[in-house]
Short mmCIF file of C-alpha atoms in Angstrom, two decimals:
data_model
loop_
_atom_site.label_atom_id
_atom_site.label_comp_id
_atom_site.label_asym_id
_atom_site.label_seq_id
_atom_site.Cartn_x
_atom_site.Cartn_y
_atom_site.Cartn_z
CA UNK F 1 59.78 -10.81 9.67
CA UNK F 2 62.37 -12.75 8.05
CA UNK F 3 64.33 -10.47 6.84
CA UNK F 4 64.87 -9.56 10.61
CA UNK F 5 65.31 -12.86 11.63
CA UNK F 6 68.22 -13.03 8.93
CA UNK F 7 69.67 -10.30 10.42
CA UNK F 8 69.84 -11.34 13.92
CA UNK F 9 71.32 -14.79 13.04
CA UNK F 10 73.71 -13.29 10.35
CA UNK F 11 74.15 -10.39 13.23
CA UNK F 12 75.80 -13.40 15.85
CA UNK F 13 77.83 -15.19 13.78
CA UNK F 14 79.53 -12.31 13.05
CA UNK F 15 79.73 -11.48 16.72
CA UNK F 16 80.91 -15.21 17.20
CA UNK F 17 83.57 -14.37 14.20
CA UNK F 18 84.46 -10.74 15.30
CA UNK F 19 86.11 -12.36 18.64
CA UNK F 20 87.33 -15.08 17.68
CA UNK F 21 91.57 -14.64 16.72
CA UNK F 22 90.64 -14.02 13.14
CA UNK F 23 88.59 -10.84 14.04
CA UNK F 24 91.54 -8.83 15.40
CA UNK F 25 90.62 -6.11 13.22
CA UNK F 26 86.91 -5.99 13.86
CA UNK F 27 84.76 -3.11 15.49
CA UNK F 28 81.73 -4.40 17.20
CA UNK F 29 78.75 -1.84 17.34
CA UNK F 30 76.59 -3.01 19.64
CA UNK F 31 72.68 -1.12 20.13
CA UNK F 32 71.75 -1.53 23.66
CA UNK F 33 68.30 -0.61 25.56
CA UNK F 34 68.03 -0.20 29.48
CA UNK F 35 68.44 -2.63 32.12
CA UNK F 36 64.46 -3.22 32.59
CA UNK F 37 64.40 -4.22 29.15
CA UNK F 38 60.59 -3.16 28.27
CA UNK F 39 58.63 -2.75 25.30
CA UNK F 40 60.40 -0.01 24.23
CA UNK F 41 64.17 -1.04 24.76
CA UNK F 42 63.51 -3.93 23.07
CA UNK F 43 61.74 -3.36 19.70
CA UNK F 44 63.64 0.07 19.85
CA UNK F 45 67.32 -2.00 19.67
CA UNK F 46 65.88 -4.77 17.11
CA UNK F 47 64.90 -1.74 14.97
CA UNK F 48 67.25 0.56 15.09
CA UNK F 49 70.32 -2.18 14.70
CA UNK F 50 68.70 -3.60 11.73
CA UNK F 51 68.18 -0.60 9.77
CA UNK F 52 71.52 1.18 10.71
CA UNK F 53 73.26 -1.78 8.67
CA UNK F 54 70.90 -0.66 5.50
CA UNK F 55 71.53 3.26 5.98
CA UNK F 56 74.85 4.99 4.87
CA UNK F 57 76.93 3.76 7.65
CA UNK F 58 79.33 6.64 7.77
CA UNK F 59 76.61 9.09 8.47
CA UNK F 60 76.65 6.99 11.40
CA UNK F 61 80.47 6.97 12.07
CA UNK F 62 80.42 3.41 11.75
CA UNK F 63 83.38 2.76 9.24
CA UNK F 64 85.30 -0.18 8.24
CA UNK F 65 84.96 -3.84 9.06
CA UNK F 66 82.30 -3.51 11.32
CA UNK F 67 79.35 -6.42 13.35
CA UNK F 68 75.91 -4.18 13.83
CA UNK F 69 73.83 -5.50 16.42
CA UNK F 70 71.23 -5.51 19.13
CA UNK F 71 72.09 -6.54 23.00
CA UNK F 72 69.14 -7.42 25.32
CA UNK F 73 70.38 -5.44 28.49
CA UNK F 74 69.47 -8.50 30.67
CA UNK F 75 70.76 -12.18 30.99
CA UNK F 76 68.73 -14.88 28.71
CA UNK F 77 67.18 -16.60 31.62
CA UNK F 78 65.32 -13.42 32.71
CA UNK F 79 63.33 -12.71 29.50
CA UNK F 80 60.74 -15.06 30.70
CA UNK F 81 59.96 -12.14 33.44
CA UNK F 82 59.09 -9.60 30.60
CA UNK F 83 55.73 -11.06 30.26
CA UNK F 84 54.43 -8.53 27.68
CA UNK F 85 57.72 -8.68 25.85
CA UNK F 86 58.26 -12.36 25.18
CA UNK F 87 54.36 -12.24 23.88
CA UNK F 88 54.80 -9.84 21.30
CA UNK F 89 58.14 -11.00 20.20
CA UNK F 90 57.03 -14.49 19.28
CA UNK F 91 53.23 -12.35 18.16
CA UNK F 92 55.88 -11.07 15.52
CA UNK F 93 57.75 -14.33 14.54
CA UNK F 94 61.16 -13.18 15.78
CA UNK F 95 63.53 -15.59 16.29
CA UNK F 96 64.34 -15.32 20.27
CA UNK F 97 67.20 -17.83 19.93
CA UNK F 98 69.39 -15.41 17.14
CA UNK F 99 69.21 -12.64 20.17
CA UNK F 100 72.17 -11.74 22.01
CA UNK F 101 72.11 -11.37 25.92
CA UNK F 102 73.93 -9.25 27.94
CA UNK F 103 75.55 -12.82 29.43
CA UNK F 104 76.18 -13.89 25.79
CA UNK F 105 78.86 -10.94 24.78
CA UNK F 106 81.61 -9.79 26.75
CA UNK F 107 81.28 -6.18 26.92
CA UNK F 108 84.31 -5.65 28.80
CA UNK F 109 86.67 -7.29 26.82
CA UNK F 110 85.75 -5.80 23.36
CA UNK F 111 86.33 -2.60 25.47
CA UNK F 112 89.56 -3.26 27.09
CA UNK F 113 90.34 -4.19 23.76
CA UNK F 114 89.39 -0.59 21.94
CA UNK F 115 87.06 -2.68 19.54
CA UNK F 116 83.87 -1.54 21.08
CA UNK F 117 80.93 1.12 20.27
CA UNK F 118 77.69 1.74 22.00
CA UNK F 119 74.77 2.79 21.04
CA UNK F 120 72.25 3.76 23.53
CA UNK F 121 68.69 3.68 22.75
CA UNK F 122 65.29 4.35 25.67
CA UNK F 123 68.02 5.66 28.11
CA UNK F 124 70.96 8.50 27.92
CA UNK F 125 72.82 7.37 31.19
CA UNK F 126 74.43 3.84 31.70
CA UNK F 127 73.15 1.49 34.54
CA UNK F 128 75.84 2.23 37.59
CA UNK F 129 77.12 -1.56 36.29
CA UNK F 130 78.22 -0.35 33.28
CA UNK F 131 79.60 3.26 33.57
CA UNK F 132 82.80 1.95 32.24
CA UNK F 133 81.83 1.72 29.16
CA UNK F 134 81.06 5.32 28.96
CA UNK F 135 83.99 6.44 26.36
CA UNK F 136 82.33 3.81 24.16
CA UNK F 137 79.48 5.59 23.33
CA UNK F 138 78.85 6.79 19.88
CA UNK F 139 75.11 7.34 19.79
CA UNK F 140 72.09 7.82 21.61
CA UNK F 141 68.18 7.70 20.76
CA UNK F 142 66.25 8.85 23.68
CA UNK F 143 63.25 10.14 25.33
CA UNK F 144 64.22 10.40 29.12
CA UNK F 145 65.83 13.49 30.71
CA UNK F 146 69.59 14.48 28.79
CA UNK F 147 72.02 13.96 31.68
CA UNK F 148 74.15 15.43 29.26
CA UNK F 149 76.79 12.48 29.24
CA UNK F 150 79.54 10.98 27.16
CA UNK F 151 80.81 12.19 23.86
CA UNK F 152 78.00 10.90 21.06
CA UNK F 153 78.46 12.13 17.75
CA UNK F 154 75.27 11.55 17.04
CA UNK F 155 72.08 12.89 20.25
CA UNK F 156 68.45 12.03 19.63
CA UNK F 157 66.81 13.29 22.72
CA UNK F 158 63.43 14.11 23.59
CA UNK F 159 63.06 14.47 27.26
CA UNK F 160 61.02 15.77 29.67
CA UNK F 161 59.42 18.06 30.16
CA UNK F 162 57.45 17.50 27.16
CA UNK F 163 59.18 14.63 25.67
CA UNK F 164 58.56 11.86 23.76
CA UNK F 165 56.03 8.99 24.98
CA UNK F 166 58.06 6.84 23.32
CA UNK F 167 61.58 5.95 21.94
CA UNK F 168 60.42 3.79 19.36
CA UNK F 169 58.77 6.98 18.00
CA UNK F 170 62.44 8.56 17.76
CA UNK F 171 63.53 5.59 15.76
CA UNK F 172 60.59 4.93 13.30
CA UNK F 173 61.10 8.83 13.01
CA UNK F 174 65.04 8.14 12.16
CA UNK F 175 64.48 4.79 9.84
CA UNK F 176 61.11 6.73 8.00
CA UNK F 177 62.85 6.79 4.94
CA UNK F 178 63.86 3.23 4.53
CA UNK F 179 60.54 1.45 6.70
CA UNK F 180 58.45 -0.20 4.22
CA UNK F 181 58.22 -3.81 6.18
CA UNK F 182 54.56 -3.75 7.51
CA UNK F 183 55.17 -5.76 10.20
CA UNK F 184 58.20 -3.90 11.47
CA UNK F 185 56.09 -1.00 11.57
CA UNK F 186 53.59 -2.72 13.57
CA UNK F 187 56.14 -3.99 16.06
CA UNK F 188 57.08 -0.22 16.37
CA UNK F 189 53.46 0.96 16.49
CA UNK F 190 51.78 -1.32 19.88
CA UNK F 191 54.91 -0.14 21.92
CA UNK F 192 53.83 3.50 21.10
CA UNK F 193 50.10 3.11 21.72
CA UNK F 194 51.42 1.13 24.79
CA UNK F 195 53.54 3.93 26.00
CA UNK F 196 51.07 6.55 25.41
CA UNK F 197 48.28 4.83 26.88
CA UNK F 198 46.55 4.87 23.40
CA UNK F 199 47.22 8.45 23.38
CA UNK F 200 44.84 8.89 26.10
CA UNK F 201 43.71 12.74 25.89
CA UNK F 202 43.93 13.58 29.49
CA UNK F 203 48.32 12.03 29.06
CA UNK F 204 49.01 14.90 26.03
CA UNK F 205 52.13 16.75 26.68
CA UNK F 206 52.59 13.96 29.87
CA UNK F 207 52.95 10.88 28.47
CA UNK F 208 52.92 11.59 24.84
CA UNK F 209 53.26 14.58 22.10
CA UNK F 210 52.39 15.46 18.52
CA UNK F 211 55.74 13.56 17.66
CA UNK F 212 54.29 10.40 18.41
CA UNK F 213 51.21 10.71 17.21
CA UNK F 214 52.85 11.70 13.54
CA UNK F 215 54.98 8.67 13.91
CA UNK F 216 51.69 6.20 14.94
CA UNK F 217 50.39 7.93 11.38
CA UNK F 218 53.49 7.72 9.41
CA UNK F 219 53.86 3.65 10.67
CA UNK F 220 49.73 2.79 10.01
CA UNK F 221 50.51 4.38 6.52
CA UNK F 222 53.15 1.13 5.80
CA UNK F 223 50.92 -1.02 7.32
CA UNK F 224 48.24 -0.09 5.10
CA UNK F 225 45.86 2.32 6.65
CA UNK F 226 45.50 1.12 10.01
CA UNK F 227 42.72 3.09 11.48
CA UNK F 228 42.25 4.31 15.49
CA UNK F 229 39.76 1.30 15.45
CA UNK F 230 42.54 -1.31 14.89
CA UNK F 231 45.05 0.84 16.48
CA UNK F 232 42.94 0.46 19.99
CA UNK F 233 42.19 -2.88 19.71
CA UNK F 234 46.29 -3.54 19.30
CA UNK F 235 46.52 -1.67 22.34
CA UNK F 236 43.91 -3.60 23.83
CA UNK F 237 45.89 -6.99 23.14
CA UNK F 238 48.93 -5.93 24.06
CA UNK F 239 47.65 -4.25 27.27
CA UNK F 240 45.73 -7.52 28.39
CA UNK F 241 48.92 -9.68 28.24
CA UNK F 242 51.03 -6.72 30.14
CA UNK F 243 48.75 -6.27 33.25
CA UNK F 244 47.77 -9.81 33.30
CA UNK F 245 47.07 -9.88 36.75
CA UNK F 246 47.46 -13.63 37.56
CA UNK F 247 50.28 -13.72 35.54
CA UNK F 248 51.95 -10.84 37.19
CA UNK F 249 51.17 -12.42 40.45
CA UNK F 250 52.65 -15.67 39.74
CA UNK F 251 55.95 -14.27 39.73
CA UNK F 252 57.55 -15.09 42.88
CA UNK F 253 58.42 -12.15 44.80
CA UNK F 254 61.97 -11.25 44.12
CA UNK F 255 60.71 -11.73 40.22
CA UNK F 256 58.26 -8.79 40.89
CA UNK F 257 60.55 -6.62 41.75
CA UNK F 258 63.18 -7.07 39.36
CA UNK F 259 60.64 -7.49 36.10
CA UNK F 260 60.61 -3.80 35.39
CA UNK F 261 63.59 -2.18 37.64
CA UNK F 262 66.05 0.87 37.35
CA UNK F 263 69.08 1.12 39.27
CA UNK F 264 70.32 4.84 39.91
CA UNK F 265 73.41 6.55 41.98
CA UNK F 266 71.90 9.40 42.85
CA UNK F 267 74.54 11.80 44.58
CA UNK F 268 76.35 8.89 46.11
CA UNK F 269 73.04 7.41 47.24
CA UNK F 270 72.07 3.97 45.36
CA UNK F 271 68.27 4.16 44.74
CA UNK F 272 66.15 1.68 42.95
CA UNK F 273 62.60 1.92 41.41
CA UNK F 274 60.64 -0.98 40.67
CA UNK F 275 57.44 -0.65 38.59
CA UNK F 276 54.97 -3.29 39.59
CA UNK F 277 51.23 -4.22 37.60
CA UNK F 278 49.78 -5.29 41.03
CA UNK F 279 47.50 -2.92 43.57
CA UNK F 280 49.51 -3.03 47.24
CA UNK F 281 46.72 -4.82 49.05
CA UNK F 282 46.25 -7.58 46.37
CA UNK F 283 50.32 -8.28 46.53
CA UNK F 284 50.86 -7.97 50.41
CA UNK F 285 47.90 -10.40 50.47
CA UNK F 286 49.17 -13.26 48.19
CA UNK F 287 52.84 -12.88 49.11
CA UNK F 288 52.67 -12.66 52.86
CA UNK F 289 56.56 -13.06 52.93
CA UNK F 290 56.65 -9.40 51.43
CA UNK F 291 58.25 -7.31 53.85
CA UNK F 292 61.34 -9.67 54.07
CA UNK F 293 61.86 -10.28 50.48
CA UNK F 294 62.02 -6.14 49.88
CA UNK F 295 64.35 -6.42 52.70
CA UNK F 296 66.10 -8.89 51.47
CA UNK F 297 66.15 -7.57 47.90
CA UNK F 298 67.45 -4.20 49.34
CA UNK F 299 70.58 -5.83 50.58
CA UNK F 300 71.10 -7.80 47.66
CA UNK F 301 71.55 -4.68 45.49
CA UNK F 302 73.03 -2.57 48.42
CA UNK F 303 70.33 -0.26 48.03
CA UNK F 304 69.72 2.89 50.42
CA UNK F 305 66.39 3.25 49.21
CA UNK F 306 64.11 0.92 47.07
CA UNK F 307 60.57 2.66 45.36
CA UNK F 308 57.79 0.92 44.11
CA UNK F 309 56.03 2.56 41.60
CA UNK F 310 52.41 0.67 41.09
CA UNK F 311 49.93 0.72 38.40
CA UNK F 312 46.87 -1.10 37.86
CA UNK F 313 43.36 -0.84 36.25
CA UNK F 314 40.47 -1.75 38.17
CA UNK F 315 39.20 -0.46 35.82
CA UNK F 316 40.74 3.20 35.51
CA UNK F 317 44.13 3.60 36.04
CA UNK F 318 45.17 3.85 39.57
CA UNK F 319 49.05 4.55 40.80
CA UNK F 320 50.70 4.33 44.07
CA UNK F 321 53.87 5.20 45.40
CA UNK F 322 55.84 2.95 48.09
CA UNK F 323 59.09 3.80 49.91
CA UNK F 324 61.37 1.29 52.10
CA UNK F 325 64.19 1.90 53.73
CA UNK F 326 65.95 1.45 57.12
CA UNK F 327 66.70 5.13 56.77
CA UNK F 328 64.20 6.98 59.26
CA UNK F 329 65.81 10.20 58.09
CA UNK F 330 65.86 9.27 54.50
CA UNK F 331 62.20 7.87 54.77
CA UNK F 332 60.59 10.48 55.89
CA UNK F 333 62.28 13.50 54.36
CA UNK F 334 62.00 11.60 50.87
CA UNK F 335 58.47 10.95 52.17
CA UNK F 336 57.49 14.55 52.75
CA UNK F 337 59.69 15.94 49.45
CA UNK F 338 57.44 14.20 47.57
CA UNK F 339 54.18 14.71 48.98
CA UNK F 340 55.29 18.57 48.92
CA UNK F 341 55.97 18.01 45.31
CA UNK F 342 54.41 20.89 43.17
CA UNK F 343 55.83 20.74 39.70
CA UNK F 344 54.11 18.50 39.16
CA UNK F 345 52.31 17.42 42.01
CA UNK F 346 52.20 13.99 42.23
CA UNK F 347 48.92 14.28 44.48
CA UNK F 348 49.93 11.87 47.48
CA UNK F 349 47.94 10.32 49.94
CA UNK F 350 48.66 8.00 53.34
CA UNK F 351 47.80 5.02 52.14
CA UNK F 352 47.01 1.86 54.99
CA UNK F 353 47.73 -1.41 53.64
CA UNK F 354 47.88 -4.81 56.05
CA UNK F 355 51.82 -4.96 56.25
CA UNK F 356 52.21 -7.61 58.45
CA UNK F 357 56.48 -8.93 59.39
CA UNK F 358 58.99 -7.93 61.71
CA UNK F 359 58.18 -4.57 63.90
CA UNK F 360 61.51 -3.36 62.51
CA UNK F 361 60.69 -4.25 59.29
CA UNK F 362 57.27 -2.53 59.51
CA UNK F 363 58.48 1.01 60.14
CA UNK F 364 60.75 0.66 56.91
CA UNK F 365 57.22 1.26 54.94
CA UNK F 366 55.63 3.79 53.88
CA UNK F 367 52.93 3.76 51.39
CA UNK F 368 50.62 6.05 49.02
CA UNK F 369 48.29 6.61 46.92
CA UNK F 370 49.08 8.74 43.65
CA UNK F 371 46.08 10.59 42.37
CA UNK F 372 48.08 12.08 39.29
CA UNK F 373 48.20 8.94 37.15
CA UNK F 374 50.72 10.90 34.43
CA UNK F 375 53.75 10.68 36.66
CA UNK F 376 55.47 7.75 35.82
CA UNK F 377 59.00 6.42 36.83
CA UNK F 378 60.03 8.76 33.65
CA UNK F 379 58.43 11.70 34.79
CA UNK F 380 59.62 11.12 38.85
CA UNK F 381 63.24 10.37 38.26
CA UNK F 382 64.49 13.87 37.26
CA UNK F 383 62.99 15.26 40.85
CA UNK F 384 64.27 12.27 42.67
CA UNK F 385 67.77 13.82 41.33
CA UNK F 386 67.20 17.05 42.43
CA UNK F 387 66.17 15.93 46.08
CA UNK F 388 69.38 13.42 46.55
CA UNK F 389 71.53 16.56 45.26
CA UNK F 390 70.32 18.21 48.33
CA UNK F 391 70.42 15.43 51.12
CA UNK F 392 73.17 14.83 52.83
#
């Protein structure tokens, strides 16, 4: 991994060069995932910023004196959250220090200052935070839902329905022709089995589709032949360390719910989704403070609604779907939307959990079960839309 590593350290002190006085005339490019920062985001911006500055740049638009490089959506101190993440970046050898945070680069100024391009990659629409930066955007490599935004020369999207599992299989299809590090291809590879579930059979055309499959083969081909045997015990590894349980719990609560979380404006209407490793009763019953802090937490971020998407193994996969909001109207007409959802039904059911907290606080809740396992955050945004472009 060290020719990455060289990258990444060449990559910011170029960055540290680029604004100083002396860069005046320099064009910063930088390759951004989305504000949870998973997996994906992350090996999908290491990857695809180190081999755009080996491909013929201007088939990329990127001309002139240029700086090519990745930008963790998410300030240095809250890495340590992404369990899963900081084990398989230091599983690879990359150097953590040579990464740039989003606390470590002023975006805005490098835009103000017309010397700025994006490059979005595991996400199509910027986080409500940084819509300003929306003329800035050059490129995107994606496998959510194409809002159909901002003026990219250059679209990679493979949405739902019937999307891609994965966007690191959009870039290891893009870099294919110049991929012959083994270990990048790993890195690649155990977010893809991660993302597919392992291509689980019952998740085809869900969670993943022939495209990532071909780009699991292409990627055990560099490696050498990796067979499904090796392939599941990756997954294996990698899944252990993500659904840790007492690690997950160990978080304090406000860490829970920020770990994995999406931030949306939904017609006017600022909705959040946090996707949590830890089954409702388990996490009401170790943080007994846990009505308050998603109170709290909901203020903080001026939410109208917050969502808590859970999954857990114990041990097949199990989902459920949690709503709070001091909205009565909003509660329960999001509440019944959803459990009249058909296409596709996300197979809701009341689900009693031992809330215990303010009586005020109590009736904010509302709680189920989710007996189709396929519908991720992913797959429940684009109906989320379609409900807020309705309520009023």
């Amino acid at each position: 991994m060290e020719e990455l590593n060289s990258f990444l350290r060449s990559a910011r002190r170029d960055l540290q060069q680029a604004v100083s006085p002396e860069g005046h005339d320099t064009t910063v490019h930088v390759v951004i995932g989305n504000s949870a920062m998973d997996l994906d985001s992350t090996i999908s911006s290491l990857v695809l910023a180190f081999f755009l500055t080996r491909i013929s740049l201007n088939a990329f638009d990127i001309r002139g004196n240029n700086v090519v490089l990745p930008v963790f959506n998410i300030q240095r101190v809250d890495l340590e959250l992404r369990i899963e993440v900081v084990y398989w970046l230091r599983f690879l050898g990359i150097d953590i220090e040579s990464l740039v945070f989003l606390d470590e680069i002023n975006l805005r100024q490098l835009h103000e200052l017309q010397r700025l391009r994006v490059i979005l990659v595991d996400h199509n629409q910027l986080d409500p935070s940084q819509e300003y930066l929306g003329d800035s955007v050059t490129m995107i490599v994606d496998h959510h839902e194409d809002k159909g935004l901002y003026n990219a020369s250059k679209r990679v999207i493979y949405g739902p329905p019937g999307g891609a599992g994965s966007c690191c299989s959009l870039v290891a299809e893009l870099v294919r022709p110049y991929l012959n590090q083994p270990l990048i291809a790993k890195a690649l590879m155990g977010v893809i089995l991660i993302d597919t579930s392992n291509f689980l059979e019952e998740l085809k055309d869900v969670k993943w589709i022939d495209k990532d499959k071909a780009a699991c083969e292409m990627l055990a081909r560099v490696m050498g032949d990796v067979d499904r045997e090796k392939q599941t015990a990756l997954f294996q590894e990698l899944d252990d360390v993500k659904t840790d349980l007492g690690a997950n719990l160990r978080l304090s609560m406000y860490n829970k719910l920020r770990k994995d979380y999406k931030e949306y404006i939904m017609n006017g209407v600022r909705v959040g989704i946090s996707s949590v490793l830890i089954p409702l009763a388990v996490w009401v019953q170790h943080d007994t403070d846990f009505l308050a802090e998603m109170n709290r937490y909901l203020n903080d971020r001026h939410l109208e609604v917050l969502l808590l998407g859970i999954v857990y193994k114990d041990p097949e996969i199990h989902r459920q779907a949690v709503i709070f909001t001091p909205n009565d109207d909003l509660r329960q007409r999001l509440a019944t939307y959803l459990c009249s959802q058909v296409v596709p039904s996300l197979e809701l059911q009341p689900l009693e959990c031992a809330l215990t907290g303010e009586p005020t606080l109590e009736r904010q809740v509302v709680a189920f079960s989710q007996g189709n396992i396929a519908a991720s955050r992913k797959q429940m945004e684009p109906f989320l839309q379609t409900f807020f472009q309705s309520y009023s």
